[in-house]
Amino acid sequence: MSAEMNAVPPMTMPASAAALPAATPAKVPSAAYAKWLARQRREKTLVLASRLLLLAAFFGLWEILAKTKVVNPMLTSYPSALWPTFVDLLHNGNLLTHTWATFKATVVGFVLSMVFGIAIAAGLWWSRFANKVLDPFLVVANAMPKIAFVPIFYIWLGSEYSVYGMAVAIAIFVTIMVAYEGFQSTDPNKIKLATTLGASRAQVLRMVVLPGSVPTLIAALKMNIGLSLVGVIVGEFQSASEGLGFLIVNGSQVFKLNIVMTAIVVLALMSALMYLVIARVEHHLARRYG
């Protein structure tokens, strides 16, 4: 064989590879954008510090006013007296038992009122005739003082499940009305476009109305968690044998204000934690549907 035949041809890059653009360096944020980010971080830190300072000032003022007898410590207790009570209730197991009872009832009431409330609101959106028939009844039911239902729920559901009934009764009507208004405010052009493309009414509800009502449903979530907790506490005040509401009533009856105030502080912490969970859900849904 000749040398020409044994020679290996040089490697050549394919045309497609040659046409690929060179890797561009990562963009560096502009000075104005970097200043804006720094300003946002400072503002976030300042807001958090202000919240903590306000909370510390509240507890400090409460402690000083009670210790100096400006307010009667027998009627208000004071923060330094709450910690031993908290530890005592925690050690004997009462605090965890009552807290879990209230938390469980709140979550159950919250879930039931959201599920049934959104389902009923969707039914009202689906049938304008049903909405016209039921609208005045829903308004009246929402305006009624729900505490009037406590004896009825106690007879119908018993001491335990009447608490769930109160949570649902207080939260569900607001959920229906808020969710329905969100469904009604969906962009009619989007609904018309989906209908023109052949979507059924169920598909319009699932693909257009529900995603378009996410901000309204988030607002319903925020209201509903608080209303469910209010319903649970009202139910526990009247008929329960456990829960933070029961602990508050029982402590007030024997004039142990330390127990009452400790239960209220735990209730506030529970409310804050549930709000943080709802805020995380809001952040996730806003990123997905925003």
Tab-separated table of C-alpha atoms in Angstrom:
chain	number	residue	atom	x	y	z
A	1	MET	CA	0.000	0.000	0.000
A	2	SER	CA	1.110	3.493	-0.702
A	3	ALA	CA	1.741	6.082	1.946
A	4	GLU	CA	-1.257	8.067	0.663
A	5	MET	CA	-3.598	5.138	1.333
A	6	ASN	CA	-2.230	4.572	4.872
A	7	ALA	CA	-2.503	8.246	5.804
A	8	VAL	CA	-5.283	8.999	8.283
A	9	PRO	CA	-7.479	11.930	7.239
A	10	PRO	CA	-7.501	14.833	9.679
A	11	MET	CA	-10.407	15.172	12.113
A	12	THR	CA	-12.913	17.734	10.979
A	13	MET	CA	-15.687	19.312	13.047
A	14	PRO	CA	-19.194	18.795	11.742
A	15	ALA	CA	-20.919	21.855	10.401
A	16	SER	CA	-23.569	21.738	13.126
A	17	ALA	CA	-20.919	21.762	15.845
A	18	ALA	CA	-19.082	24.619	14.194
A	19	ALA	CA	-22.286	26.583	14.090
A	20	LEU	CA	-22.826	26.320	17.869
A	21	PRO	CA	-22.332	29.655	19.645
A	22	ALA	CA	-19.578	29.988	22.166
A	23	ALA	CA	-20.548	29.794	25.831
A	24	THR	CA	-21.464	33.215	27.092
A	25	PRO	CA	-20.201	34.277	30.491
A	26	ALA	CA	-22.695	34.591	33.345
A	27	LYS	CA	-24.317	37.991	33.532
A	28	VAL	CA	-23.248	40.122	36.442
A	29	PRO	CA	-26.109	42.028	38.157
A	30	SER	CA	-26.046	45.721	37.524
A	31	ALA	CA	-25.139	48.093	40.316
A	32	ALA	CA	-28.712	49.384	40.535
A	33	TYR	CA	-30.085	45.861	40.820
A	34	ALA	CA	-27.514	44.946	43.479
A	35	LYS	CA	-28.512	48.040	45.474
A	36	TRP	CA	-32.183	47.084	45.154
A	37	LEU	CA	-31.451	43.564	46.452
A	38	ALA	CA	-29.478	44.968	49.383
A	39	ARG	CA	-32.319	47.377	50.165
A	40	GLN	CA	-34.833	44.521	50.112
A	41	ARG	CA	-32.662	42.482	52.493
A	42	ARG	CA	-32.318	45.435	54.869
A	43	GLU	CA	-36.062	46.024	54.828
A	44	LYS	CA	-36.759	42.349	55.540
A	45	THR	CA	-34.315	42.377	58.459
A	46	LEU	CA	-35.798	45.620	59.790
A	47	VAL	CA	-39.343	44.215	59.635
A	48	LEU	CA	-38.306	41.076	61.535
A	49	ALA	CA	-36.393	43.079	64.138
A	50	SER	CA	-39.357	45.432	64.596
A	51	ARG	CA	-41.704	42.508	65.136
A	52	LEU	CA	-39.429	40.971	67.750
A	53	LEU	CA	-38.964	44.348	69.448
A	54	LEU	CA	-42.720	44.945	69.538
A	55	LEU	CA	-43.298	41.495	71.025
A	56	ALA	CA	-40.587	42.022	73.645
A	57	ALA	CA	-42.028	45.444	74.501
A	58	PHE	CA	-45.489	43.940	74.967
A	59	PHE	CA	-44.285	41.223	77.346
A	60	GLY	CA	-41.973	43.646	79.147
A	61	LEU	CA	-44.762	46.171	79.702
A	62	TRP	CA	-47.096	43.403	80.839
A	63	GLU	CA	-44.479	42.206	83.360
A	64	ILE	CA	-43.755	45.696	84.700
A	65	LEU	CA	-47.402	46.720	85.069
A	66	ALA	CA	-48.240	43.506	86.928
A	67	LYS	CA	-45.168	43.597	89.178
A	68	THR	CA	-45.727	47.257	90.109
A	69	LYS	CA	-49.432	46.513	90.793
A	70	VAL	CA	-50.577	49.055	88.215
A	71	VAL	CA	-52.796	46.194	87.051
A	72	ASN	CA	-53.973	43.462	89.363
A	73	PRO	CA	-51.690	40.434	88.827
A	74	MET	CA	-54.436	38.145	90.124
A	75	LEU	CA	-56.545	39.150	87.132
A	76	THR	CA	-53.862	39.357	84.446
A	77	SER	CA	-50.984	37.182	85.721
A	78	TYR	CA	-47.570	38.121	84.238
A	79	PRO	CA	-45.057	36.538	81.832
A	80	SER	CA	-42.540	35.323	84.415
A	81	ALA	CA	-45.321	33.391	86.165
A	82	LEU	CA	-46.428	31.691	82.962
A	83	TRP	CA	-43.237	29.716	82.372
A	84	PRO	CA	-43.495	27.587	85.567
A	85	THR	CA	-47.156	26.952	84.734
A	86	PHE	CA	-46.219	25.982	81.186
A	87	VAL	CA	-43.552	23.570	82.433
A	88	ASP	CA	-45.914	22.063	85.014
A	89	LEU	CA	-48.688	21.536	82.428
A	90	LEU	CA	-46.160	20.093	80.004
A	91	HIS	CA	-44.762	17.614	82.537
A	92	ASN	CA	-48.131	16.268	83.666
A	93	GLY	CA	-49.229	15.827	80.043
A	94	ASN	CA	-52.264	18.096	80.185
A	95	LEU	CA	-50.855	20.742	77.868
A	96	LEU	CA	-49.977	18.379	75.016
A	97	THR	CA	-53.321	16.602	75.313
A	98	HIS	CA	-55.337	19.820	75.197
A	99	THR	CA	-53.199	21.370	72.469
A	100	TRP	CA	-53.479	18.284	70.265
A	101	ALA	CA	-57.265	18.174	70.741
A	102	THR	CA	-57.626	21.798	69.629
A	103	PHE	CA	-55.177	21.425	66.747
A	104	LYS	CA	-56.834	18.243	65.456
A	105	ALA	CA	-60.318	19.742	65.577
A	106	THR	CA	-59.099	22.915	63.829
A	107	VAL	CA	-57.444	20.995	60.991
A	108	VAL	CA	-60.474	18.743	60.510
A	109	GLY	CA	-62.867	21.697	60.530
A	110	PHE	CA	-60.608	23.647	58.192
A	111	VAL	CA	-60.318	20.813	55.655
A	112	LEU	CA	-64.032	19.990	55.721
A	113	SER	CA	-65.130	23.600	55.351
A	114	MET	CA	-62.684	24.210	52.490
A	115	VAL	CA	-63.614	21.038	50.592
A	116	PHE	CA	-67.372	21.380	51.004
A	117	GLY	CA	-67.281	25.164	50.640
A	118	ILE	CA	-65.421	25.062	47.322
A	119	ALA	CA	-67.615	22.198	46.087
A	120	ILE	CA	-70.817	24.103	46.903
A	121	ALA	CA	-69.405	27.288	45.350
A	122	ALA	CA	-68.587	25.326	42.189
A	123	GLY	CA	-72.154	23.994	42.147
A	124	LEU	CA	-73.539	27.526	42.444
A	125	TRP	CA	-71.284	28.650	39.587
A	126	TRP	CA	-72.411	25.659	37.527
A	127	SER	CA	-76.124	26.350	38.034
A	128	ARG	CA	-77.244	29.968	38.022
A	129	PHE	CA	-80.744	28.797	38.971
A	130	ALA	CA	-79.418	27.122	42.138
A	131	ASN	CA	-77.454	30.269	42.978
A	132	LYS	CA	-80.552	32.466	42.649
A	133	VAL	CA	-82.536	30.109	44.875
A	134	LEU	CA	-79.906	29.604	47.581
A	135	ASP	CA	-78.258	33.050	47.717
A	136	PRO	CA	-80.582	34.636	50.349
A	137	PHE	CA	-80.389	31.503	52.518
A	138	LEU	CA	-76.584	31.587	52.427
A	139	VAL	CA	-76.538	35.269	53.375
A	140	VAL	CA	-78.869	34.688	56.318
A	141	ALA	CA	-76.947	31.579	57.454
A	142	ASN	CA	-73.662	33.499	57.331
A	143	ALA	CA	-75.129	36.378	59.350
A	144	MET	CA	-76.564	34.168	62.098
A	145	PRO	CA	-74.595	33.968	65.376
A	146	LYS	CA	-73.180	30.451	65.198
A	147	ILE	CA	-72.927	30.119	68.969
A	148	ALA	CA	-76.677	29.489	68.917
A	149	PHE	CA	-75.965	26.125	67.267
A	150	VAL	CA	-73.787	24.823	70.118
A	151	PRO	CA	-76.624	23.175	72.123
A	152	ILE	CA	-78.044	21.655	68.933
A	153	PHE	CA	-74.674	20.266	67.847
A	154	TYR	CA	-74.090	18.954	71.359
A	155	ILE	CA	-77.363	17.004	71.242
A	156	TRP	CA	-76.869	15.830	67.661
A	157	LEU	CA	-73.129	15.101	67.644
A	158	GLY	CA	-72.064	14.663	71.252
A	159	SER	CA	-69.423	16.531	73.235
A	160	GLU	CA	-66.506	15.651	70.934
A	161	TYR	CA	-67.951	16.017	67.458
A	162	SER	CA	-69.948	19.142	68.282
A	163	VAL	CA	-66.608	20.987	68.275
A	164	TYR	CA	-66.033	19.910	64.668
A	165	GLY	CA	-69.568	20.991	63.837
A	166	MET	CA	-68.938	24.465	65.218
A	167	ALA	CA	-65.694	24.813	63.277
A	168	VAL	CA	-67.422	23.895	60.012
A	169	ALA	CA	-70.502	26.006	60.745
A	170	ILE	CA	-68.454	29.160	61.302
A	171	ALA	CA	-66.069	28.728	58.358
A	172	ILE	CA	-68.059	27.102	55.564
A	173	PHE	CA	-70.424	29.937	54.666
A	174	VAL	CA	-67.618	32.474	54.294
A	175	THR	CA	-65.736	29.945	52.150
A	176	ILE	CA	-68.749	29.463	49.871
A	177	MET	CA	-69.303	33.171	49.355
A	178	VAL	CA	-65.633	34.060	48.845
A	179	ALA	CA	-64.971	31.137	46.480
A	180	TYR	CA	-68.116	31.851	44.466
A	181	GLU	CA	-67.163	35.495	44.024
A	182	GLY	CA	-63.753	34.340	42.809
A	183	PHE	CA	-65.344	31.969	40.295
A	184	GLN	CA	-67.648	34.726	39.058
A	185	SER	CA	-64.752	37.152	38.566
A	186	THR	CA	-62.926	34.808	36.173
A	187	ASP	CA	-62.114	36.531	32.866
A	188	PRO	CA	-65.155	35.862	30.614
A	189	ASN	CA	-62.950	36.037	27.509
A	190	LYS	CA	-60.963	33.031	28.717
A	191	ILE	CA	-64.174	31.110	29.347
A	192	LYS	CA	-65.471	32.064	25.898
A	193	LEU	CA	-62.210	31.008	24.264
A	194	ALA	CA	-62.251	27.622	26.028
A	195	THR	CA	-65.881	27.087	25.046
A	196	THR	CA	-65.130	28.027	21.430
A	197	LEU	CA	-62.346	25.434	21.363
A	198	GLY	CA	-64.851	22.773	22.402
A	199	ALA	CA	-64.290	22.574	26.161
A	200	SER	CA	-67.168	21.235	28.216
A	201	ARG	CA	-68.470	23.084	31.262
A	202	ALA	CA	-66.585	20.689	33.546
A	203	GLN	CA	-63.358	21.314	31.621
A	204	VAL	CA	-63.912	25.077	31.805
A	205	LEU	CA	-64.329	24.779	35.580
A	206	ARG	CA	-61.250	22.597	35.991
A	207	MET	CA	-58.891	24.289	33.509
A	208	VAL	CA	-59.996	27.933	33.531
A	209	VAL	CA	-62.130	28.872	36.533
A	210	LEU	CA	-60.273	27.058	39.319
A	211	PRO	CA	-56.732	28.106	38.223
A	212	GLY	CA	-57.977	31.652	37.614
A	213	SER	CA	-59.438	31.822	41.132
A	214	VAL	CA	-56.253	30.823	42.967
A	215	PRO	CA	-55.719	34.295	44.583
A	216	THR	CA	-59.295	34.258	45.880
A	217	LEU	CA	-58.954	30.700	47.169
A	218	ILE	CA	-55.729	31.687	48.953
A	219	ALA	CA	-57.634	34.516	50.646
A	220	ALA	CA	-60.280	31.965	51.646
A	221	LEU	CA	-57.541	29.752	53.112
A	222	LYS	CA	-56.255	32.610	55.262
A	223	MET	CA	-59.702	33.471	56.566
A	224	ASN	CA	-60.783	29.875	56.991
A	225	ILE	CA	-57.931	28.760	59.250
A	226	GLY	CA	-58.715	31.557	61.699
A	227	LEU	CA	-62.468	30.991	61.551
A	228	SER	CA	-62.030	27.250	62.079
A	229	LEU	CA	-59.938	27.918	65.180
A	230	VAL	CA	-62.558	30.344	66.474
A	231	GLY	CA	-65.252	27.718	65.934
A	232	VAL	CA	-63.233	25.088	67.787
A	233	ILE	CA	-62.612	27.365	70.770
A	234	VAL	CA	-66.289	28.356	70.920
A	235	GLY	CA	-67.267	24.696	70.838
A	236	GLU	CA	-64.732	23.842	73.539
A	237	PHE	CA	-66.017	26.680	75.717
A	238	GLN	CA	-69.494	25.209	75.691
A	239	SER	CA	-69.319	21.441	75.547
A	240	ALA	CA	-65.845	19.884	75.285
A	241	SER	CA	-63.988	17.933	77.947
A	242	GLU	CA	-60.541	18.664	76.461
A	243	GLY	CA	-58.795	21.297	74.375
A	244	LEU	CA	-57.310	24.721	74.999
A	245	GLY	CA	-60.790	26.263	75.153
A	246	PHE	CA	-61.741	23.801	77.880
A	247	LEU	CA	-58.471	24.577	79.691
A	248	ILE	CA	-59.238	28.309	79.583
A	249	VAL	CA	-62.761	27.863	80.929
A	250	ASN	CA	-61.664	25.393	83.596
A	251	GLY	CA	-58.821	27.673	84.728
A	252	SER	CA	-61.125	30.686	84.957
A	253	GLN	CA	-63.695	28.757	86.983
A	254	VAL	CA	-61.138	27.907	89.673
A	255	PHE	CA	-59.568	31.377	89.347
A	256	LYS	CA	-56.175	30.090	88.147
A	257	LEU	CA	-55.275	32.899	85.768
A	258	ASN	CA	-51.808	31.468	85.160
A	259	ILE	CA	-53.406	28.475	83.444
A	260	VAL	CA	-55.736	30.731	81.475
A	261	MET	CA	-52.951	32.989	80.227
A	262	THR	CA	-50.667	30.045	79.443
A	263	ALA	CA	-53.399	28.445	77.339
A	264	ILE	CA	-53.940	31.756	75.534
A	265	VAL	CA	-50.206	32.074	74.769
A	266	VAL	CA	-50.128	28.500	73.430
A	267	LEU	CA	-53.191	29.314	71.354
A	268	ALA	CA	-51.401	32.354	69.912
A	269	LEU	CA	-48.352	30.228	69.051
A	270	MET	CA	-50.584	27.656	67.359
A	271	SER	CA	-52.263	30.405	65.326
A	272	ALA	CA	-48.866	31.752	64.258
A	273	LEU	CA	-47.639	28.312	63.166
A	274	MET	CA	-50.784	27.637	61.149
A	275	TYR	CA	-50.455	31.051	59.525
A	276	LEU	CA	-46.864	30.238	58.529
A	277	VAL	CA	-48.034	26.989	56.915
A	278	ILE	CA	-50.727	28.840	54.960
A	279	ALA	CA	-48.141	31.441	53.929
A	280	ARG	CA	-45.914	28.676	52.533
A	281	VAL	CA	-48.864	27.235	50.627
A	282	GLU	CA	-49.619	30.712	49.285
A	283	HIS	CA	-46.001	31.135	48.156
A	284	HIS	CA	-46.049	27.770	46.363
A	285	LEU	CA	-49.361	28.424	44.618
A	286	ALA	CA	-48.326	31.960	43.660
A	287	ARG	CA	-45.179	30.619	41.974
A	288	ARG	CA	-47.177	27.940	40.162
A	289	TYR	CA	-50.228	29.935	39.085
A	290	GLY	CA	-49.003	33.508	39.401
